[in-house]
XYZ file of C-alpha atoms in Angstrom:
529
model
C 69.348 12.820 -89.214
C 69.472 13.021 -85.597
C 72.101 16.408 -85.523
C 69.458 17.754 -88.161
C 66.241 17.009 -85.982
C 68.418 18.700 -83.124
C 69.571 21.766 -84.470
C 66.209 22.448 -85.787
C 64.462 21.889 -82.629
C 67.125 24.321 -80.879
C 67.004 27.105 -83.401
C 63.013 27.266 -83.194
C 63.296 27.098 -79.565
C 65.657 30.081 -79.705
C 63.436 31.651 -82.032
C 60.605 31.509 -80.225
C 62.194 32.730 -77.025
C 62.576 35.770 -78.555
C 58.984 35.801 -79.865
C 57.567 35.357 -76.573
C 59.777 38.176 -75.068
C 58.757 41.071 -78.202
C 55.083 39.584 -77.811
C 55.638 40.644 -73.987
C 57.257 43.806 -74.269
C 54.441 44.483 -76.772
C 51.445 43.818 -74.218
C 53.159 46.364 -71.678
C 54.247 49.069 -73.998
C 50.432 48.953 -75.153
C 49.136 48.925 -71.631
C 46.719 46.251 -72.778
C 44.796 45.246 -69.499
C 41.925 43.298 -71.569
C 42.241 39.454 -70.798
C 40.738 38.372 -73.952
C 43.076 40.153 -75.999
C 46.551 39.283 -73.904
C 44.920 35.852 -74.298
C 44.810 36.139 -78.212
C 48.374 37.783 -78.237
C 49.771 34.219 -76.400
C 47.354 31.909 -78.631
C 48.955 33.914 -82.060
C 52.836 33.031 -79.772
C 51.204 29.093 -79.038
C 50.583 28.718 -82.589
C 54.065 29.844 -83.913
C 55.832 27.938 -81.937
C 54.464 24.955 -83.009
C 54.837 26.316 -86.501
C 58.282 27.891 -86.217
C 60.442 24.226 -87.043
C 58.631 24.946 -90.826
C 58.693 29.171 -90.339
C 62.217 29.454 -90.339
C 62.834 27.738 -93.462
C 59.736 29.435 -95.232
C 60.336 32.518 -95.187
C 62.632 34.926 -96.773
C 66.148 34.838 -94.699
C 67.524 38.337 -93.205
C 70.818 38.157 -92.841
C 72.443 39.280 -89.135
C 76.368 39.619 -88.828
C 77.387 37.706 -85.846
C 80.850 37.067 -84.893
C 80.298 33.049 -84.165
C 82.288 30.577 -85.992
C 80.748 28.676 -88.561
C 80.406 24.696 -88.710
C 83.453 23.312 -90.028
C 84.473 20.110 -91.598
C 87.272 18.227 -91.365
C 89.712 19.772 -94.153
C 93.472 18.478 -94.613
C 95.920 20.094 -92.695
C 97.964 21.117 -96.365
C 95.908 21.659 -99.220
C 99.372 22.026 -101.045
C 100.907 19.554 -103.012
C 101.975 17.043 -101.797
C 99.603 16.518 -99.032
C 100.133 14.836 -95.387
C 98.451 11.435 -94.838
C 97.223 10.242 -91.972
C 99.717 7.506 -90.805
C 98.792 4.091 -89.884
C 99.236 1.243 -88.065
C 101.534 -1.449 -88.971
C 99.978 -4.021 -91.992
C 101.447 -7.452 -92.891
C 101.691 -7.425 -96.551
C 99.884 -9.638 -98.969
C 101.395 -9.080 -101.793
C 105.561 -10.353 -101.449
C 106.356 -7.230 -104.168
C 105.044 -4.593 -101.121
C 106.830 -3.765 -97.581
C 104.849 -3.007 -94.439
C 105.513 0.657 -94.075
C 107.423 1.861 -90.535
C 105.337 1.981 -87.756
C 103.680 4.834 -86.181
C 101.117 6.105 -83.958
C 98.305 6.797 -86.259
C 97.013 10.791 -86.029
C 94.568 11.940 -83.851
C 92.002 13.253 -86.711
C 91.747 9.550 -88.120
C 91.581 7.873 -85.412
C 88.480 5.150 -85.715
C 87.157 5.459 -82.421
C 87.100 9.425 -82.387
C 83.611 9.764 -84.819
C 81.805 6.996 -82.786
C 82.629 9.218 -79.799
C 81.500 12.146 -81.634
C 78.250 10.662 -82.821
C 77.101 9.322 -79.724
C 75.805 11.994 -78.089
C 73.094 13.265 -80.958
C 71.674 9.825 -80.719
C 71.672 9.728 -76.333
C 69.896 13.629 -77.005
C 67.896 12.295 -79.671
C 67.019 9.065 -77.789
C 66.082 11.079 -74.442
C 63.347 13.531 -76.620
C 61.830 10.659 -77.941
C 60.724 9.161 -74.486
C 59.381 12.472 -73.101
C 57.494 13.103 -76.548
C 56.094 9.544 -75.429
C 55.636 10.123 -72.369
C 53.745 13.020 -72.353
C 51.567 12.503 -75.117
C 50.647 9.129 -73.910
C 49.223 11.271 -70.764
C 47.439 13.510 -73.196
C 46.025 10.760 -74.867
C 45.122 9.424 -71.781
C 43.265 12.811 -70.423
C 41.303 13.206 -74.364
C 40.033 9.466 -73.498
C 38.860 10.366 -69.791
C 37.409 13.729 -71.131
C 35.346 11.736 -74.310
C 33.914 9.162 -71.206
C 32.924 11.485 -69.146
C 30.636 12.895 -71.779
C 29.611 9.533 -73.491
C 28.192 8.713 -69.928
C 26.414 11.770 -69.267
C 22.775 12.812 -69.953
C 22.007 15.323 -71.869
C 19.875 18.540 -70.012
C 16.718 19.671 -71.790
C 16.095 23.094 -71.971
C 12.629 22.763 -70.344
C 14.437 21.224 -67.433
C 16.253 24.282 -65.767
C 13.462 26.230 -63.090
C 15.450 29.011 -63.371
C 15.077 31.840 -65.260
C 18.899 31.942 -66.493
C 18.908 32.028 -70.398
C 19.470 28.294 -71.414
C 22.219 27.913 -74.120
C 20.466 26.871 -76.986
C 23.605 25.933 -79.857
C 25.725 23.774 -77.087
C 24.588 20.746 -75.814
C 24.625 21.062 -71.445
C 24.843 17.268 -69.607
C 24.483 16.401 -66.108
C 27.091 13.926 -64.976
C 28.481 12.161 -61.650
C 31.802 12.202 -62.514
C 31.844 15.776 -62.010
C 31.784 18.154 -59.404
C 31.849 21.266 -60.110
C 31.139 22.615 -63.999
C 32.951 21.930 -66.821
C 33.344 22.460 -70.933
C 35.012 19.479 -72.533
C 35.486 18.615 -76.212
C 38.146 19.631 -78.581
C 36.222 20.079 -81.952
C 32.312 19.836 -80.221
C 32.687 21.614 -77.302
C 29.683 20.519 -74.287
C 29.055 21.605 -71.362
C 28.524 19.241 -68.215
C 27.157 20.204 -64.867
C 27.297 17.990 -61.637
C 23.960 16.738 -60.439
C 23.581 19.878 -57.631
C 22.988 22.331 -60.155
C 19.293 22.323 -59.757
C 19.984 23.692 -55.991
C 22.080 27.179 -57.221
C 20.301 30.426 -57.000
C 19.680 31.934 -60.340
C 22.339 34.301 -60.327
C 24.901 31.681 -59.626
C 23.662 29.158 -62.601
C 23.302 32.397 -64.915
C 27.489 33.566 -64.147
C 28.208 29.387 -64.626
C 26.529 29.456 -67.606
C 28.079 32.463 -68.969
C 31.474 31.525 -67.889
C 30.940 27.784 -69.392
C 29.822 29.423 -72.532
C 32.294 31.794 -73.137
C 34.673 29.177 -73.064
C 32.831 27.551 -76.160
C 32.804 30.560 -77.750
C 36.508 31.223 -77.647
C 37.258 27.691 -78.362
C 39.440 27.133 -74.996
C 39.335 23.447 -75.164
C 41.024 23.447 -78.392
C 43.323 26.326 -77.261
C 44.085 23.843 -74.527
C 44.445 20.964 -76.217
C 47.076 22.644 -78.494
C 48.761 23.889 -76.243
C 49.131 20.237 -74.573
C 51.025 18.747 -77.635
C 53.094 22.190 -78.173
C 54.075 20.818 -74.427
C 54.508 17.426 -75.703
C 56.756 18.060 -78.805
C 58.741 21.237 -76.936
C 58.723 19.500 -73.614
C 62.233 20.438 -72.867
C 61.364 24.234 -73.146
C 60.266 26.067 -70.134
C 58.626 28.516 -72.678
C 56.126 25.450 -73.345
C 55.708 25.211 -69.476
C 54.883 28.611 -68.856
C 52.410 29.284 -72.005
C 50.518 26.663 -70.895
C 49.779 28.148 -67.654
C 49.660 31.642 -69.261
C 47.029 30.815 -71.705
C 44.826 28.840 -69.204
C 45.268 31.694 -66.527
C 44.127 34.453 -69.685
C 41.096 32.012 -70.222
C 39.546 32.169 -67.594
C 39.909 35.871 -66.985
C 38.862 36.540 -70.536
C 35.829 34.426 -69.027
C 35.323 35.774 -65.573
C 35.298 38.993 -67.483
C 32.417 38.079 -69.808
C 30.148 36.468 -66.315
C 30.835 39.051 -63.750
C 28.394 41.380 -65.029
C 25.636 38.621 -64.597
C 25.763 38.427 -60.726
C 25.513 42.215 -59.674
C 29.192 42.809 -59.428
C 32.751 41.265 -59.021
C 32.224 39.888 -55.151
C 28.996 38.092 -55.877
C 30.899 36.272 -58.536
C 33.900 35.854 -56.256
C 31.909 34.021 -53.890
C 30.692 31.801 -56.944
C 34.508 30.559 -57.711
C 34.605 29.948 -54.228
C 31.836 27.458 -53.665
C 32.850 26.049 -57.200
C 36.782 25.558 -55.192
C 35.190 23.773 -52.715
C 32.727 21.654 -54.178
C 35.977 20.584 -56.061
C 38.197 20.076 -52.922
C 35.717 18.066 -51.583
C 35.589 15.746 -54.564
C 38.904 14.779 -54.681
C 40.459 18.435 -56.536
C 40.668 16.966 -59.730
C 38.327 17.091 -62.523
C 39.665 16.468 -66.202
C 42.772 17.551 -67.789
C 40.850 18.025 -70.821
C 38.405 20.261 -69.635
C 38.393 24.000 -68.955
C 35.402 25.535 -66.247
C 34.693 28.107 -63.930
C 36.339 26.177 -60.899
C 39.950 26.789 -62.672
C 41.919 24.688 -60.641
C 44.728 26.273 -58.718
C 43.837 29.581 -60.640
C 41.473 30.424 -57.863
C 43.336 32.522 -55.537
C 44.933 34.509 -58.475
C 41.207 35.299 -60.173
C 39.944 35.999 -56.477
C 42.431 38.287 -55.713
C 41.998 39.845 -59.363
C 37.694 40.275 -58.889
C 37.901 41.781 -55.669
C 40.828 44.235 -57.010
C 38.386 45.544 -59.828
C 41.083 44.355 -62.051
C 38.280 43.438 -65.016
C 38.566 44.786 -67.766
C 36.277 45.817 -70.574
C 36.666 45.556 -75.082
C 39.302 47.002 -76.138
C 39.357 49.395 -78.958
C 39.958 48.227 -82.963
C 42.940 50.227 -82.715
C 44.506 48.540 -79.627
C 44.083 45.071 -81.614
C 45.235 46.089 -84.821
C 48.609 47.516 -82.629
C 48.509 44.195 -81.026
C 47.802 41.889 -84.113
C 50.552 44.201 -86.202
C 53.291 43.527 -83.087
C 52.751 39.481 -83.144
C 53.004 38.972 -86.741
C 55.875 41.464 -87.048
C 57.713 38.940 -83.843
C 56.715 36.148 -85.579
C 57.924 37.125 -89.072
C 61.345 38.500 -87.733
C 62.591 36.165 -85.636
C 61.722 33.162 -88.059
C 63.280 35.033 -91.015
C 66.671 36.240 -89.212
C 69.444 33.948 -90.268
C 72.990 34.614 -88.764
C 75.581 35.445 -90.903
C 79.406 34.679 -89.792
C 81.463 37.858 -89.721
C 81.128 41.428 -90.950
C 78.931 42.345 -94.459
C 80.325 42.099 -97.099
C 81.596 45.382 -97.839
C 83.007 45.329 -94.822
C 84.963 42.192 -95.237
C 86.281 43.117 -98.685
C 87.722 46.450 -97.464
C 89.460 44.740 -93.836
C 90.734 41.910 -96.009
C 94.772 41.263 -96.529
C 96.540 40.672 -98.937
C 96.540 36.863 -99.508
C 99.320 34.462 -101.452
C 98.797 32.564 -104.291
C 98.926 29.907 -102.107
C 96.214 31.151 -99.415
C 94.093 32.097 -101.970
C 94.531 28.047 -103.379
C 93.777 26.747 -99.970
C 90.697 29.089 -99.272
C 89.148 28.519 -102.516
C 89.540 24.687 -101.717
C 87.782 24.876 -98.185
C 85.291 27.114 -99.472
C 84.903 24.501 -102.248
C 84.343 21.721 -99.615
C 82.145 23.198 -97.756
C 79.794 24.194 -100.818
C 80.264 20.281 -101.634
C 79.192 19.273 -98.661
C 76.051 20.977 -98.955
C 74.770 19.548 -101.894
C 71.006 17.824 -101.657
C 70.875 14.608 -103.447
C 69.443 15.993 -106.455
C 72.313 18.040 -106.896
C 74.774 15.016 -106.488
C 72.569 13.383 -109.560
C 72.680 16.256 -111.922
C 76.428 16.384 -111.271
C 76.340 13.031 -111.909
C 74.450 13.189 -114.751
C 76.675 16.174 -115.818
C 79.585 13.460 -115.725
C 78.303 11.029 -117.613
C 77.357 13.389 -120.733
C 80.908 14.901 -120.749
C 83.637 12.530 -118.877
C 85.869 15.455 -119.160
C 83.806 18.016 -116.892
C 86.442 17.965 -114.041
C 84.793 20.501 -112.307
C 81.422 18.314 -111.688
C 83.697 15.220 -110.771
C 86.061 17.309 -107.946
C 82.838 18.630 -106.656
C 81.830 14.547 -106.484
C 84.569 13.660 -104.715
C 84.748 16.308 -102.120
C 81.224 15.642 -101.083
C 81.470 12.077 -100.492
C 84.839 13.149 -98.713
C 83.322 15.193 -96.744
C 80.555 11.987 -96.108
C 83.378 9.797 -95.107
C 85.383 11.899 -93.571
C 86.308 11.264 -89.347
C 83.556 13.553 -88.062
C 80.689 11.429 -90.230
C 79.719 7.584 -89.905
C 79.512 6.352 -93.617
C 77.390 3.798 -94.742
C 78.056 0.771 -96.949
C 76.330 2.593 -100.054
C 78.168 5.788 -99.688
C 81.600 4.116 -99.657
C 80.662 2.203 -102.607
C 79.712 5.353 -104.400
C 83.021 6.849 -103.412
C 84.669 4.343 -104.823
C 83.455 3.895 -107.732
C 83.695 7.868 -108.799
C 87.858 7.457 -107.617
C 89.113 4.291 -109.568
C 86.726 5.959 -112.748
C 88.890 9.210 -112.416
C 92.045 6.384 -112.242
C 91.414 5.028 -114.971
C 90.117 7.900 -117.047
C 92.271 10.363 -115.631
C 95.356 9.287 -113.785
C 97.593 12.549 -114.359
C 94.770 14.862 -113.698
C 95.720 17.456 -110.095
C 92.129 15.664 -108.614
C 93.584 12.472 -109.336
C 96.427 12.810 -106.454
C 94.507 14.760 -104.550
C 94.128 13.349 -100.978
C 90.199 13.401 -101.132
C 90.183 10.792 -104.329
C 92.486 7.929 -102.076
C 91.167 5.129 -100.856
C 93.117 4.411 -97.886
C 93.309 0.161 -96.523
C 92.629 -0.813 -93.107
C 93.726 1.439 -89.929
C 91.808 4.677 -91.255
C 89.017 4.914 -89.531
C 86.221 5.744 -91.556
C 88.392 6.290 -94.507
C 89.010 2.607 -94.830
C 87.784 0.892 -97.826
C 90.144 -1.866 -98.305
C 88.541 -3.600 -101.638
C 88.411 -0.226 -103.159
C 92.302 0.411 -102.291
C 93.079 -2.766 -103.619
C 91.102 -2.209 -107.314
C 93.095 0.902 -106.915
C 96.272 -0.231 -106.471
C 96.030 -2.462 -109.363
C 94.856 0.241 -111.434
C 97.597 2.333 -110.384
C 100.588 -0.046 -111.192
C 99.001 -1.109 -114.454
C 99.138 2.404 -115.302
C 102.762 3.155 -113.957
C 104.092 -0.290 -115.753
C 103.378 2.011 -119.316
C 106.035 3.230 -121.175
C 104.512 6.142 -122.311
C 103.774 7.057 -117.945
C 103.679 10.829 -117.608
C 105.267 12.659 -114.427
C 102.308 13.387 -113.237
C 100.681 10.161 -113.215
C 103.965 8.832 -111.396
C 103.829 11.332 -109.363
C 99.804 10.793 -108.227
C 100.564 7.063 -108.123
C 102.997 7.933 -105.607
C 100.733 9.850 -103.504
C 98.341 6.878 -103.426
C 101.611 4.547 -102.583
C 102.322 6.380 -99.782
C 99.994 4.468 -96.820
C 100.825 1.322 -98.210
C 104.286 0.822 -99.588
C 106.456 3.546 -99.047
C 109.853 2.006 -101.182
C 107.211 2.339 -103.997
C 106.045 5.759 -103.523
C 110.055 6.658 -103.280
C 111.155 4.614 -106.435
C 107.965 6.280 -108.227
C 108.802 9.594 -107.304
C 112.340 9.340 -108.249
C 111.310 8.187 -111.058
C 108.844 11.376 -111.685
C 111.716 13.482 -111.258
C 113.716 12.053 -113.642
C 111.270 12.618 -116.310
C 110.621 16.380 -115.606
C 114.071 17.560 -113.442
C 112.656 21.041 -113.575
C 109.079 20.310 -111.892
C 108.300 20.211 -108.921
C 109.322 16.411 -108.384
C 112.529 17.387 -106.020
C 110.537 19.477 -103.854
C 108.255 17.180 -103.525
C 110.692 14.079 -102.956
C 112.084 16.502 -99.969
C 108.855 16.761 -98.361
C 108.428 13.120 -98.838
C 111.819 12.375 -97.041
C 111.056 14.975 -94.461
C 107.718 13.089 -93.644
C 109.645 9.468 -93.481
C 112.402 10.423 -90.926
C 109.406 12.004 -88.805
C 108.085 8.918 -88.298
């Protein structure tokens, strides 16, 4: 869960850091100067980031040849027959028929401690998200709860109160408050306006740019823009693209803003001087008002939107054509970099015509790993239909090798198994024992159960039931070759005179099959250590 939850958030991350940069390239190529619109381009790249996690899984995949690797799982060194098994440590037998197999070191790939190494770091990752996610929304909780006092104390500004001759907004509500010093526009869904007390003492053409300014931030819905863009922060917090399209957006704002008031005031350094006292009346108060709230004092904005008023820098509405161009460029980022999946290694055709000539044999063991890796990919309602599958015809080999691959795979040293998926394992192995015993899948190394010393492969109650299962069926007189020869495999971890008298055995009944070479390999393996 945690590796999933991971490699989603970094392949939407990556995906949107591309995003961001076409969105960018976009805005220059298009010489758009027109705040409000740059400030749309960055809300459409706000709202697919937080959307992207669910994008790049909705829509259609386009498939890019990369030369990376691909995620591999732990595959047997030999596919062939027989196969190597992971030695282990010494074991005081039970049992006075078995012998404790010679000891060795066991090998590196089943080592126990090796997938607890390997899974710790997910979880630390993991772990480590989860406390900034809490962190930061706890502050943003925090600054909606300031924000939603602020306004429950204020009092609401009739109409019929303002002197001046500024135009009143009549469809959002304005409030006088204390807590304030300079103006303000807070609420996410129900935007207000609040005002501190010394707004009765502002010329008219200073009330009339606030005004504007405070209303054009309604209009565009800023406080939700910036509320948004607060938990994108909080659930991409280790991003720096969060970081910066938070202060791009707010910075866009209040140009987009400034652009809408500075007509009200009789030009750009009339309005400038209105930021300024606004700055002021702010530094004097303490500098900060809410982190909920967007106004015409903007914070540390100031010297960027002074230096952009008395540069003549505003700009006017762009044409339809300049926003379609725009709107077409965004969704075009968007769709492409959420639908681009990488694809190991060249296309197809490409691949078929540089590919060698391969053995039987490589051919066997690539059609095996590709087999395991397609196992290992099934959902859970694929495991039940091939279940199900199994049930209606106990002969469909095909659905049970594809079983026991994928819980191989799930037990396997780079995976911690749990209690129910071991059980599962087991059962599906000592059924193909019992129902099967001379079948190729049947000595297969992915259907043993291995005792104690394995690592994750351990299941010592299921290797006993095994065990028993496999001497009842080599005690038969009517024993096949290959079922001597499977039981042999199996015998291998835990009594090795038994695998050897079993195999000889095997050899005896079918001189001509590949017993000897197999007994060779076997003696090979046993003066190796």
């Amino acid at each position: 869960m945690s590796d999933a939850l991971l490699r989603i958030l970094a392949e939407a991350s990556l995906r949107m850091s591309l995003v961001a940069g076409f969105v960018g390239v976009i805005l220059v190529a298009l010489r758009v100067r027109a705040s409000a619109l740059r400030h749309d381009a960055w809300r459409a790249v706000l709202g697919a980031m937080l959307l992207m996690p669910i994008l790049q899984y909705w829509v259609a995949s386009i498939p890019i040849p990369v030369s990376a690797p691909t995620r591999r799982i732990a595959i047997p060194a030999d596919l062939a027959t027989p196969r190597p098994v992971p030695s282990a440590a010494p074991m005081v037998n039970t049992a006075p028929e078995l012998r404790a197999p010679a000891a060795g070191p066991p090998a590196a790939p089943m080592t126990p401690d090796r997938p607890l190494r390997g899974r710790v770091w997910p979880s630390a990752l993991l772990l480590a998200y989860g406390i900034g996610v809490l962190v930061l929304l706890s502050r943003l909780a925090l600054g909606w709860r300031a924000a939603a006092h602020v306004t429950r104390v204020s009092r609401r500004i009739p109409a019929n109160e303002s002197q001046s001759t500024a135009p009143w907004p009549g469809d959002t509500a304005v409030y006088e408050s204390n807590l304030v010093a300079a103006p303000v526009t807070v609420g996410v869904f129900a935007p207000s306006i609040i005002l501190p007390p010394t707004w009765r003492l502002w010329p008219d053409d200073e009330l009339r740019a606030v005004l504007a300014h405070e209303v054009a931030h309604v209009r565009r819905r800023d406080p939700l823009v910036r509320f948004v863009g607060h938990f994108n922060l909080c659930v991409f917090w280790f991003h720096p693209l969060a970081w910066w399209l938070q202060r791009k957006l707010a910075a866009t704002a209040e140009h987009a803003c400034d652009d809408a008031a500075v007509g009200l005031v009789g030009g750009p350094r009339r309005y400038a001087e209105i930021v300024l006292d606004m700055a002021e009346a702010m530094r004097r108060n303490g500098g900060r008002l809410l982190s909920q709230g967007v106004g015409v004092h903007a914070g540390n904005l100031v010297g960027q939107r002074i230096e952009r008023l008395l540069r003549g820098k505003c700009s006017g509405e762009p044409s339809r054509i300049r926003k379609a161009a725009v709107a077409a460029g965004c969704a075009a980022a968007v769709f492409f970099a959420a639908a681009c999946r990488p694809q190991a290694g060249l296309p197809a055709p490409l691949r078929e015509a540089a590919k060698p000539e391969l053995s039987a044999e490589q051919v066997r063991r690539r059609d095996e790993a590709r087999l395991l890796r397609e196992a290992d990919r099934l959902t859970p309602k694929e495991v039940s239909d091939l279940e199900a599958a199994l049930r209606h015809n106990p002969d469909d080999l095909v659905s049970a090798r594809k079983l026991i691959l994928f819980y191989w795979a799930r037990v396997s040293p780079v995976k911690a198994p749990d209690e129910k998926t071991v059980a599962r394992r087991r059962a599906h192995i000592l059924w193909l024992i019992d129902t099967h015993p001379a079948s190729e899948l049947a000595g297969s190394v992915e259907a043993r159960l291995f005792p104690d010393g394995f690592g994750s492969l351990s299941d010592p109650r299921g290797q006993a039931r095994a065990k028993d299962l496999w001497l009842t069926r080599t005690k038969q007189a009517d024993a096949s070759a290959a079922i001597l020869a499977n039981a042999a495999g199996f015998f291998e971890t835990s009594d090795k005179a038994l695998a050897e008298e079993l195999l000889l055995r095997a050899q005896a009944l079918d001189p001509k099959g590949p017993r000897s070479a197999r007994l060779g390999k076997y003696y090979a393996a046993v003066l190796a250590g």
